């Protein structure tokens, strides 16, 4: 039986939405034992399904907590969830709490895979026909070329888990030529070429992300963070511009009505909640970071992601890929 | 009389589109003397308006030229155009040639303004209601905190030239809190706060760019390049997704037809050719980089941008702002 811990007190809509998403997931997934980690009052008047285990503690972390504080508050719902993974009582942890705090707990409580210098936050990005995996998407903002190689190894395993057979790799840079970027990118280019051969397509640029030029985009977390957030901002601006233009004119408004299925499909395609959450890869367990603003649906999807990570043995695959790389 | 040099041999559609744009600009702007810098054959069977001056040379740069080569080929149309500015024979230079090459020629031929460490490529970015100026947008990919301060000073003058009264400033970073980013961003934050006080709003994130949170976004050129290109890629993907969804269904297609004015307005808003070109700021003259894929309209608009830069005395304003900063 797969075992997953969920932090009931992480996220903007905790605990109500987290609990609701967790309970509906538990009902639909009887092959999963769900550890609900919360404070006493979360469980008042709640009827738990048989496959749920109540874990009560008395502290929880605010959304703006510092990572250093997160690893010290050992009775917080986030820490206790990660501790369960460390002790192998659960296979996976899901939390919608503060990203830096969860990264710190994943790294220092769940623990790094031996040989991994920096765990990565890898995020699937929508492309015209499909998706690509961006690693790192903001967990590590100042990295070495060797870290970038490991992000590639982990990103490839994630892309495989999401269904890509032989994922191609690109390095996020300011131009496609081999000599582009700072010393860091130039070194990383050579290391990636040596390790991955033709699987490494070379440098890619910001506009290649959504174009789906490669399956895995390797990036310094600073660059990854800027790319991901800029993309969100651009999509939001375009949506808002369309909405405000439509309001100006009755004929356009009618057109928008007829185009409703198009806009729904677009919204679905661009919806970050679709995946519900994403993995911190490189730790000794499956750790899923759900979006801070997760509602019950997003939490349900994040738990699905976690289950998939357990089924596909993501940490084991990372270990095997690392070993293969060291050969 | 304002004098502007145009490089006829720079750009993907040189020389035909460049010449066509230049001639129509000359006809409409009799208060400008236009120096057409080309090779002999550019002028065959061409009737030049009275306010055009023919400058003939015998070399031109390919689009993939290296900056180091660009500053050595002294007979190229780009070099000769910049040389005219250095000798004060013209007030401004426009080229759609290679960005790195033009930056090198602007810096080393036209010459840096005394006190400016690195000239910047500042680009207006569309926002929901307006625009913001991104400085640096990719000219300098590895900068010091003091460079970022100068980008802010130059970006502010550019925003003023485009009509903003008292432009607010933000620093592109991975979070809004004061302590975010690498050592470089932390130092730049303090310097900007000290110099600009409340005009400096603080750190901004990728999604704040198109949201128009501030008027000037200061960035390391690597980050600026990634943000700008990611934005272009996201807009392109969304447009293509809408188009392909619309094709699937006759009702949606009818809706799209009715919404045509909305999409035209959106396209116009997002069109990078609208400004035609953008300034390399911090050099002893007005240097405008037109898009590599400029057609005649884009060249016309780039010349308009250059004329505006001359009228508004952009280099002088940068000098004054620098002096004020040193006080």
XYZ file of C-alpha atoms in Angstrom:
654
model
C 0.000 0.000 0.000
C 1.319 3.430 -0.987
C 1.562 5.902 1.872
C 1.363 9.664 1.450
C 1.520 12.414 4.087
C -0.341 15.665 3.505
C 0.404 18.865 5.418
C -3.049 20.216 6.314
C -1.741 23.607 7.472
C 0.260 24.667 4.392
C -1.206 26.978 1.743
C -3.298 30.117 1.462
C -6.546 28.169 1.826
C -5.443 25.867 4.642
C -6.889 23.976 6.339
C -10.384 23.837 4.714
C -9.406 23.373 1.051
C -6.466 21.114 1.851
C -8.618 18.823 3.958
C -11.410 18.771 1.363
C -8.982 17.842 -1.427
C -7.313 15.211 0.745
C -10.591 13.564 1.748
C -11.895 13.329 -1.792
C -8.563 11.895 -2.925
C -8.666 9.304 -0.129
C -12.157 8.235 -1.136
C -11.192 7.751 -4.763
C -7.845 6.071 -4.036
C -8.353 3.179 -1.699
C -4.924 1.787 -2.567
C -3.347 4.774 -0.810
C -3.008 5.265 2.933
C -3.222 8.986 3.558
C -1.527 10.519 6.609
C -3.303 13.760 7.468
C -0.845 15.895 9.427
C -2.622 18.702 11.240
C -3.408 20.368 14.528
C -6.168 19.123 16.819
C -8.868 21.497 15.586
C -8.464 20.367 11.956
C -10.130 17.099 12.867
C -13.109 18.421 14.830
C -16.356 16.927 13.529
C -14.551 15.314 10.601
C -15.446 11.778 9.591
C -12.259 10.216 8.240
C -12.380 7.472 5.591
C -10.816 4.142 6.617
C -7.633 4.719 4.610
C -6.828 7.956 6.461
C -4.456 8.205 9.418
C -4.724 11.153 11.791
C -1.395 12.709 12.837
C -1.762 15.489 15.381
C 0.881 18.052 16.282
C 0.618 21.543 17.769
C 2.600 23.899 15.544
C 2.372 25.072 11.934
C 4.383 27.449 9.767
C 3.144 30.811 8.486
C 3.338 31.303 4.677
C 6.200 33.820 4.996
C 8.402 31.623 7.222
C 12.165 31.644 6.607
C 13.736 28.313 5.560
C 16.142 28.463 8.520
C 13.186 28.737 10.888
C 11.288 25.946 9.127
C 13.987 23.372 9.851
C 14.064 24.379 13.534
C 10.325 24.159 14.269
C 10.227 20.394 14.616
C 6.614 20.186 15.671
C 5.207 22.008 12.659
C 2.862 20.103 10.366
C 5.368 20.498 7.511
C 8.320 19.240 9.534
C 6.341 16.305 10.956
C 5.182 15.334 7.438
C 8.801 15.297 6.238
C 9.899 13.416 9.353
C 7.414 10.653 8.460
C 9.147 10.358 5.069
C 12.578 10.334 6.683
C 11.499 7.445 8.917
C 10.058 5.677 5.834
C 6.614 5.656 7.444
C 5.357 7.328 4.258
C 6.612 7.242 0.657
C 5.589 10.770 -0.219
C 4.845 14.199 1.227
C 2.556 16.891 -0.193
C 2.517 20.470 1.072
C 1.196 23.789 -0.250
C 3.289 25.687 2.306
C 6.147 28.120 1.693
C 8.432 26.930 -1.126
C 11.756 27.753 0.553
C 10.603 26.140 3.791
C 9.547 22.951 2.025
C 12.795 22.829 0.071
C 14.724 23.162 3.342
C 12.657 20.451 5.052
C 12.893 18.180 1.998
C 16.663 18.618 1.870
C 17.490 18.419 5.569
C 14.658 16.362 7.070
C 13.730 13.930 4.275
C 17.372 14.067 3.184
C 19.286 14.399 -0.085
C 19.994 11.437 -2.309
C 23.683 10.585 -1.910
C 25.599 12.326 -4.696
C 22.986 15.009 -5.369
C 24.489 18.405 -4.585
C 21.260 20.382 -4.840
C 17.732 18.999 -5.105
C 15.773 20.784 -7.845
C 12.293 22.152 -8.306
C 11.297 20.863 -11.741
C 8.151 22.284 -13.335
C 6.221 21.210 -16.453
C 5.720 24.239 -18.741
C 2.954 24.289 -21.376
C 4.075 24.262 -25.005
C 1.991 24.538 -28.142
C 1.514 20.790 -28.557
C 2.680 19.378 -25.266
C 4.918 20.419 -22.341
C 8.556 20.735 -21.401
C 10.177 20.315 -17.991
C 11.998 23.343 -16.593
C 14.708 22.435 -14.060
C 15.515 24.436 -11.993
C 12.436 26.597 -11.685
C 13.624 28.701 -8.767
C 14.850 26.544 -5.894
C 18.557 27.245 -6.454
C 19.325 30.789 -7.511
C 23.101 30.599 -7.686
C 24.490 27.392 -9.102
C 27.631 25.758 -10.449
C 27.944 24.022 -13.860
C 27.961 20.644 -12.065
C 24.609 21.519 -10.489
C 23.226 22.215 -13.957
C 24.306 18.730 -15.084
C 22.420 17.218 -12.155
C 19.345 19.334 -12.962
C 19.483 17.819 -16.447
C 19.692 14.266 -15.080
C 16.746 14.878 -12.758
C 14.738 16.779 -15.366
C 15.123 13.897 -17.807
C 13.784 11.392 -15.268
C 10.832 13.668 -14.559
C 10.066 14.070 -18.273
C 10.162 10.271 -18.636
C 7.738 9.903 -15.739
C 5.408 12.311 -17.535
C 5.523 10.147 -20.651
C 8.422 11.343 -22.807
C 10.445 8.504 -24.228
C 13.839 9.922 -24.949
C 13.704 13.515 -23.764
C 15.873 16.106 -25.495
C 17.688 18.697 -23.396
C 18.464 22.395 -23.858
C 20.385 24.897 -21.730
C 18.575 28.202 -21.104
C 20.849 30.939 -22.408
C 20.884 34.334 -24.141
C 21.570 32.936 -27.600
C 21.802 29.588 -29.332
C 25.485 29.685 -30.297
C 27.863 27.470 -28.324
C 29.899 30.364 -26.881
C 26.929 32.298 -25.456
C 26.426 33.253 -21.830
C 28.723 33.675 -18.867
C 31.567 31.337 -17.919
C 29.007 29.187 -16.071
C 26.879 28.519 -19.148
C 29.935 27.919 -21.316
C 31.214 25.245 -18.902
C 27.782 23.709 -18.470
C 27.416 23.509 -22.271
C 30.572 21.384 -22.511
C 29.627 19.145 -19.574
C 26.133 18.537 -20.967
C 27.494 17.823 -24.430
C 29.969 15.325 -23.041
C 27.402 13.556 -20.862
C 24.365 13.557 -23.147
C 25.762 13.717 -26.692
C 23.018 14.351 -29.224
C 20.310 14.191 -26.577
C 21.626 17.638 -25.637
C 20.360 19.945 -28.372
C 22.435 22.934 -27.213
C 21.498 26.385 -25.959
C 17.882 27.497 -26.072
C 16.416 30.970 -25.549
C 13.460 32.282 -23.596
C 11.126 32.052 -26.584
C 12.050 28.385 -27.107
C 10.372 27.399 -23.820
C 6.739 27.696 -24.920
C 7.720 26.769 -28.464
C 8.569 23.297 -27.163
C 11.958 23.173 -28.871
C 13.219 20.639 -26.298
C 11.686 18.380 -23.650
C 13.880 19.456 -20.741
C 15.178 22.992 -20.223
C 18.095 23.195 -17.809
C 18.465 26.529 -16.044
C 20.032 28.372 -13.173
C 17.114 28.787 -10.721
C 17.285 32.574 -11.046
C 16.778 32.331 -14.800
C 14.151 29.610 -14.411
C 12.210 31.686 -11.906
C 12.226 34.750 -14.170
C 11.164 32.726 -17.212
C 8.320 30.986 -15.397
C 6.934 34.121 -13.782
C 7.303 36.254 -16.918
C 5.339 33.628 -18.828
C 2.550 33.759 -16.231
C 2.531 37.552 -16.414
C 2.366 37.601 -20.211
C -0.531 35.117 -20.269
C -2.375 37.162 -17.664
C -1.883 40.428 -19.543
C -3.119 38.915 -22.808
C -6.205 37.441 -21.138
C -7.002 40.745 -19.453
C -6.470 42.705 -22.668
C -8.862 40.423 -24.531
C -11.451 40.757 -21.768
C -11.267 44.528 -21.629
C -11.399 44.885 -25.431
C -14.390 42.559 -25.648
C -16.319 44.744 -23.213
C -15.991 47.750 -25.498
C -18.193 46.369 -28.253
C -21.335 44.245 -28.429
C -20.274 42.419 -31.612
C -16.938 41.449 -30.096
C -18.791 40.303 -27.001
C -20.952 38.041 -29.153
C -17.814 36.755 -30.855
C -16.280 35.994 -27.464
C -19.408 34.068 -26.512
C -19.134 31.910 -29.643
C -15.448 31.408 -28.922
C -16.050 30.244 -25.367
C -14.878 26.652 -26.001
C -11.634 28.050 -27.449
C -10.976 30.166 -24.373
C -11.838 27.296 -22.015
C -9.427 25.024 -23.817
C -6.764 27.736 -23.674
C -7.369 28.322 -19.982
C -7.101 24.616 -19.291
C -3.893 24.388 -21.271
C -2.299 27.280 -19.381
C -3.698 26.432 -15.943
C -0.834 25.850 -13.508
C -3.243 23.969 -11.239
C -3.601 21.229 -13.853
C -0.581 19.384 -12.518
C -1.550 20.423 -8.985
C 1.990 20.415 -7.822
C 5.497 19.586 -8.748
C 8.367 17.543 -7.373
C 11.390 18.531 -5.374
C 13.651 16.047 -7.058
C 16.855 14.707 -5.544
C 15.630 13.789 -2.078
C 15.139 10.379 -0.470
C 11.395 10.311 -0.978
C 8.717 11.859 -3.134
C 8.139 15.472 -2.110
C 5.457 17.441 -3.940
C 5.114 21.187 -3.619
C 1.516 22.200 -4.312
C 0.829 25.809 -5.326
C 0.429 28.217 -2.412
C -3.021 29.190 -3.649
C -4.181 25.582 -4.079
C -7.877 24.906 -3.826
C -9.317 21.400 -3.239
C -8.928 20.435 -6.901
C -5.288 21.465 -6.954
C -4.635 19.457 -3.783
C -6.397 16.434 -5.282
C -4.149 16.756 -8.350
C -1.028 17.257 -6.237
C -1.804 14.012 -4.393
C -2.220 12.316 -7.775
C 1.219 13.612 -8.775
C 2.672 12.255 -5.526
C 1.058 8.841 -6.075
C 2.489 8.721 -9.569
C 5.950 9.607 -8.206
C 5.703 6.708 -5.752
C 4.399 4.251 -8.362
C 7.152 5.200 -10.775
C 9.784 5.065 -8.019
C 11.139 8.510 -8.873
C 13.881 8.618 -6.175
C 15.162 5.195 -7.261
C 15.245 6.278 -10.904
C 17.262 9.369 -9.963
C 19.744 7.149 -8.116
C 20.091 4.826 -11.093
C 20.544 7.766 -13.479
C 23.213 9.225 -11.185
C 25.071 5.912 -11.091
C 24.884 5.648 -14.869
C 26.269 9.158 -15.143
C 29.195 8.306 -12.855
C 30.164 5.289 -14.962
C 18.577 70.655 -39.171
C 18.627 67.231 -37.532
C 20.964 64.750 -39.185
C 20.491 60.986 -39.077
C 22.600 58.218 -40.658
C 20.935 54.983 -41.731
C 22.860 51.765 -42.396
C 21.328 50.445 -45.637
C 23.031 47.052 -45.391
C 21.931 45.978 -41.876
C 18.952 43.688 -41.310
C 17.375 40.565 -42.759
C 15.591 42.542 -45.488
C 18.469 44.825 -46.439
C 18.867 46.719 -48.630
C 15.386 46.897 -50.275
C 13.196 47.356 -47.176
C 15.708 49.595 -45.414
C 15.957 51.893 -48.411
C 12.188 51.981 -48.895
C 11.603 52.887 -45.234
C 14.353 55.513 -45.341
C 13.039 57.188 -48.485
C 9.490 57.437 -47.230
C 10.762 58.846 -43.915
C 12.859 61.433 -45.768
C 9.853 62.543 -47.822
C 7.703 63.026 -44.744
C 10.415 64.666 -42.632
C 11.898 67.570 -44.513
C 13.429 68.927 -41.317
C 15.778 65.924 -41.234
C 18.861 65.415 -43.373
C 19.184 61.682 -43.948
C 22.606 60.141 -44.610
C 22.097 56.903 -46.538
C 25.160 54.746 -45.910
C 25.396 51.941 -48.455
C 27.413 50.282 -51.181
C 27.422 51.548 -54.763
C 24.729 49.215 -56.063
C 22.198 50.331 -53.410
C 21.850 53.612 -55.253
C 21.454 52.318 -58.802
C 18.385 53.853 -60.477
C 17.287 55.428 -57.198
C 15.991 58.996 -57.234
C 16.993 60.535 -53.887
C 14.904 63.281 -52.281
C 16.713 66.610 -51.722
C 17.209 65.991 -48.005
C 19.124 62.737 -48.555
C 22.904 62.479 -48.637
C 24.527 59.505 -50.381
C 27.460 57.936 -48.486
C 29.157 55.148 -50.430
C 31.525 52.551 -48.984
C 32.453 49.056 -50.155
C 32.013 46.677 -47.218
C 29.085 45.536 -45.089
C 28.682 43.139 -42.154
C 26.873 39.794 -42.302
C 24.074 39.309 -39.721
C 26.147 36.778 -37.726
C 29.261 38.942 -37.449
C 31.209 38.903 -34.160
C 31.429 42.219 -32.271
C 35.239 42.042 -32.328
C 35.157 41.792 -36.103
C 32.615 44.594 -36.422
C 34.928 47.149 -34.804
C 37.783 46.127 -37.117
C 35.949 46.376 -40.457
C 36.187 50.137 -40.731
C 34.691 50.368 -44.187
C 31.459 48.566 -43.353
C 28.205 50.493 -43.680
C 27.618 50.086 -39.918
C 31.079 51.319 -38.949
C 30.923 54.271 -41.366
C 27.475 55.247 -39.999
C 28.878 55.262 -36.455
C 31.989 57.128 -37.589
C 29.724 59.929 -38.914
C 28.239 60.199 -35.422
C 31.675 60.204 -33.801
C 32.712 63.095 -36.062
C 29.454 64.883 -35.178
C 28.485 64.925 -38.859
C 25.210 63.278 -37.794
C 23.256 63.364 -34.527
C 21.900 59.839 -34.760
C 22.525 56.406 -36.276
C 19.932 53.750 -37.141
C 20.851 50.150 -37.995
C 18.972 46.852 -38.173
C 22.256 44.931 -38.199
C 23.611 42.481 -35.627
C 22.910 43.653 -32.045
C 26.315 42.802 -30.585
C 28.082 44.411 -33.531
C 26.071 47.622 -33.207
C 26.652 47.710 -29.451
C 30.393 47.360 -30.063
C 30.404 50.086 -32.741
C 28.225 52.368 -30.594
C 30.536 51.898 -27.612
C 33.911 52.066 -29.346
C 33.250 54.150 -32.476
C 30.533 56.600 -31.403
C 32.033 56.456 -27.904
C 30.742 56.118 -24.343
C 29.502 59.086 -22.356
C 32.169 59.924 -19.761
C 31.243 58.194 -16.504
C 29.037 55.520 -18.095
C 30.588 52.108 -17.437
C 28.317 50.148 -19.758
C 25.850 51.538 -22.316
C 22.496 49.786 -22.061
C 19.898 48.419 -24.450
C 16.628 49.731 -23.010
C 13.391 48.317 -24.406
C 9.778 49.413 -23.891
C 7.680 46.412 -22.813
C 3.876 46.378 -23.253
C 1.807 46.399 -20.079
C -1.935 46.150 -19.664
C -2.545 49.887 -19.769
C 0.722 51.284 -20.971
C 4.401 50.229 -21.123
C 7.455 49.896 -18.930
C 11.111 50.306 -19.868
C 13.340 47.264 -19.365
C 17.028 48.164 -18.890
C 19.126 46.151 -19.601
C 17.374 43.991 -22.176
C 20.373 41.886 -23.130
C 23.374 44.023 -24.016
C 25.316 43.301 -20.808
C 24.990 39.776 -19.547
C 27.273 39.945 -16.528
C 27.072 43.150 -14.549
C 28.037 44.784 -11.262
C 25.637 46.513 -8.847
C 27.040 49.900 -9.975
C 26.104 49.021 -13.580
C 22.543 48.344 -12.410
C 22.385 51.815 -10.857
C 23.448 53.329 -14.176
C 20.853 51.233 -16.038
C 18.251 52.759 -13.692
C 19.462 56.296 -14.407
C 19.371 55.691 -18.166
C 16.064 53.811 -18.052
C 14.443 56.698 -16.181
C 15.545 59.206 -18.836
C 14.199 56.944 -21.570
C 10.855 56.552 -19.778
C 10.653 60.354 -19.471
C 11.336 60.725 -23.187
C 8.437 58.330 -23.830
C 6.138 60.505 -21.745
C 6.346 59.292 -18.144
C 6.534 62.136 -15.668
C 8.143 60.705 -12.596
C 8.975 57.088 -13.458
C 9.002 54.527 -10.683
C 11.754 51.906 -10.632
C 11.885 48.197 -9.740
C 14.744 45.696 -9.622
C 14.065 42.392 -11.412
C 14.501 39.642 -8.838
C 13.175 36.254 -7.701
C 10.950 37.656 -4.975
C 9.795 41.014 -3.675
C 11.399 40.904 -0.234
C 14.450 43.100 0.344
C 16.854 40.208 0.995
C 16.048 38.265 -2.206
C 18.512 37.310 -4.916
C 22.258 36.867 -5.050
C 24.791 39.192 -3.478
C 24.595 41.349 -6.618
C 20.863 42.041 -6.289
C 21.181 42.639 -2.553
C 23.844 45.284 -3.097
C 21.982 46.840 -6.028
C 18.840 47.058 -3.869
C 20.670 49.167 -1.292
C 22.333 51.401 -3.891
C 19.028 52.015 -5.696
C 17.240 52.755 -2.430
C 19.906 55.228 -1.424
C 19.939 57.008 -4.775
C 16.254 57.007 -5.661
C 14.408 56.871 -2.313
C 10.711 56.248 -2.802
C 11.004 56.402 -6.586
C 12.563 52.951 -6.166
C 9.643 50.660 -5.391
C 11.846 47.651 -4.536
C 12.211 44.209 -6.057
C 9.804 43.107 -8.775
C 9.252 39.626 -10.241
C 8.861 38.334 -13.777
C 5.070 38.582 -13.644
C 5.276 42.241 -12.601
C 6.735 43.221 -15.984
C 3.564 42.960 -18.088
C 1.476 43.885 -15.057
C 3.025 47.344 -15.226
C 3.871 47.474 -11.528
C 6.675 49.985 -12.203
C 7.743 52.250 -15.090
C 11.369 51.152 -15.254
C 12.583 47.607 -14.592
C 16.304 47.387 -13.889
C 17.883 44.041 -14.739
C 21.081 42.197 -15.369
C 21.118 41.794 -19.181
C 20.956 38.001 -18.854
C 17.748 38.252 -16.843
C 16.381 40.983 -19.115
C 17.051 38.905 -22.208
C 15.310 35.853 -20.744
C 12.298 37.882 -19.619
C 11.874 39.627 -22.967
C 12.221 36.502 -25.056
C 10.043 34.367 -22.776
C 7.332 37.007 -23.066
C 7.536 36.896 -26.861
C 7.370 33.098 -26.778
C 4.349 33.054 -24.471
C 2.465 35.561 -26.655
C 3.270 33.523 -29.750
C 2.119 30.248 -28.180
C -1.163 31.773 -27.028
C -1.860 33.265 -30.471
C -1.092 29.964 -32.172
C -3.232 28.008 -29.706
C -6.182 30.318 -30.331
C -5.712 29.998 -34.097
C -5.519 26.221 -34.064
C -8.518 25.877 -31.715
C -10.584 28.232 -33.862
C -9.973 26.065 -36.917
C -11.533 23.054 -35.208
C -15.036 24.459 -35.124
C -17.176 26.603 -37.437
C -18.927 28.430 -34.589
C -15.629 29.370 -32.982
C -14.436 30.523 -36.386
C -17.453 32.804 -36.676
C -16.747 34.088 -33.161
C -13.165 34.828 -34.158
C -14.416 36.762 -37.158
C -16.624 38.918 -34.946
C -13.717 39.404 -32.562
C -11.366 40.565 -35.303
C -11.096 44.143 -33.976
C -10.118 42.729 -30.567
C -7.352 40.594 -32.047
C -6.094 43.467 -34.219
C -5.907 45.734 -31.207
C -4.102 43.005 -29.263
C -1.665 42.417 -32.101
C -0.947 46.109 -32.330
C -0.404 46.314 -28.584
C 2.051 43.416 -28.587
C 3.803 44.282 -31.865
C 7.521 44.836 -31.232
C 7.720 46.737 -34.540
C 5.491 49.470 -33.119
C 8.465 51.314 -31.665
C 10.541 50.269 -34.688
C 13.710 50.229 -32.690
C 15.222 51.028 -29.387
C 18.147 53.057 -28.058
C 21.596 52.041 -27.016
C 21.761 54.526 -24.197
C 24.982 55.851 -22.689
C 26.872 56.742 -25.861
C 27.810 60.159 -27.259
C 25.034 60.261 -29.803
C 21.649 58.746 -30.503
C 22.050 55.124 -31.615
C 18.918 53.181 -32.513
C 18.903 49.432 -32.982
C 16.069 48.449 -35.328
C 14.829 44.840 -35.233
C 16.793 42.447 -37.404
C 13.635 41.498 -39.275
C 12.584 45.107 -39.873
C 10.412 45.837 -42.897
C 9.991 49.344 -44.349
C 7.417 50.310 -41.706
C 9.704 49.253 -38.863
C 12.573 51.252 -40.397
C 10.302 54.267 -40.769
C 9.378 53.951 -37.080
C 13.008 53.420 -36.031
C 13.942 56.666 -37.790
C 11.082 58.374 -35.933
C 12.507 57.044 -32.666
C 15.946 58.397 -33.621
C 14.518 61.812 -34.501
C 12.750 61.938 -31.161
C 15.999 61.026 -29.383
C 17.746 63.936 -31.127
C 14.914 66.387 -30.447
C 14.810 65.430 -26.803
C 18.609 65.548 -26.524
C 18.790 62.082 -24.947
C 22.614 61.953 -24.559
C 22.637 65.383 -22.882
C 19.875 64.305 -20.501
C 21.867 61.205 -19.545
C 24.891 63.398 -18.820
C 22.827 65.721 -16.639
C 21.271 62.792 -14.775
C 24.734 61.312 -14.194
C 26.026 64.603 -12.824
C 22.998 64.895 -10.559
C 23.655 61.366 -9.318
C 27.290 62.185 -8.532
C 26.311 65.224 -6.423
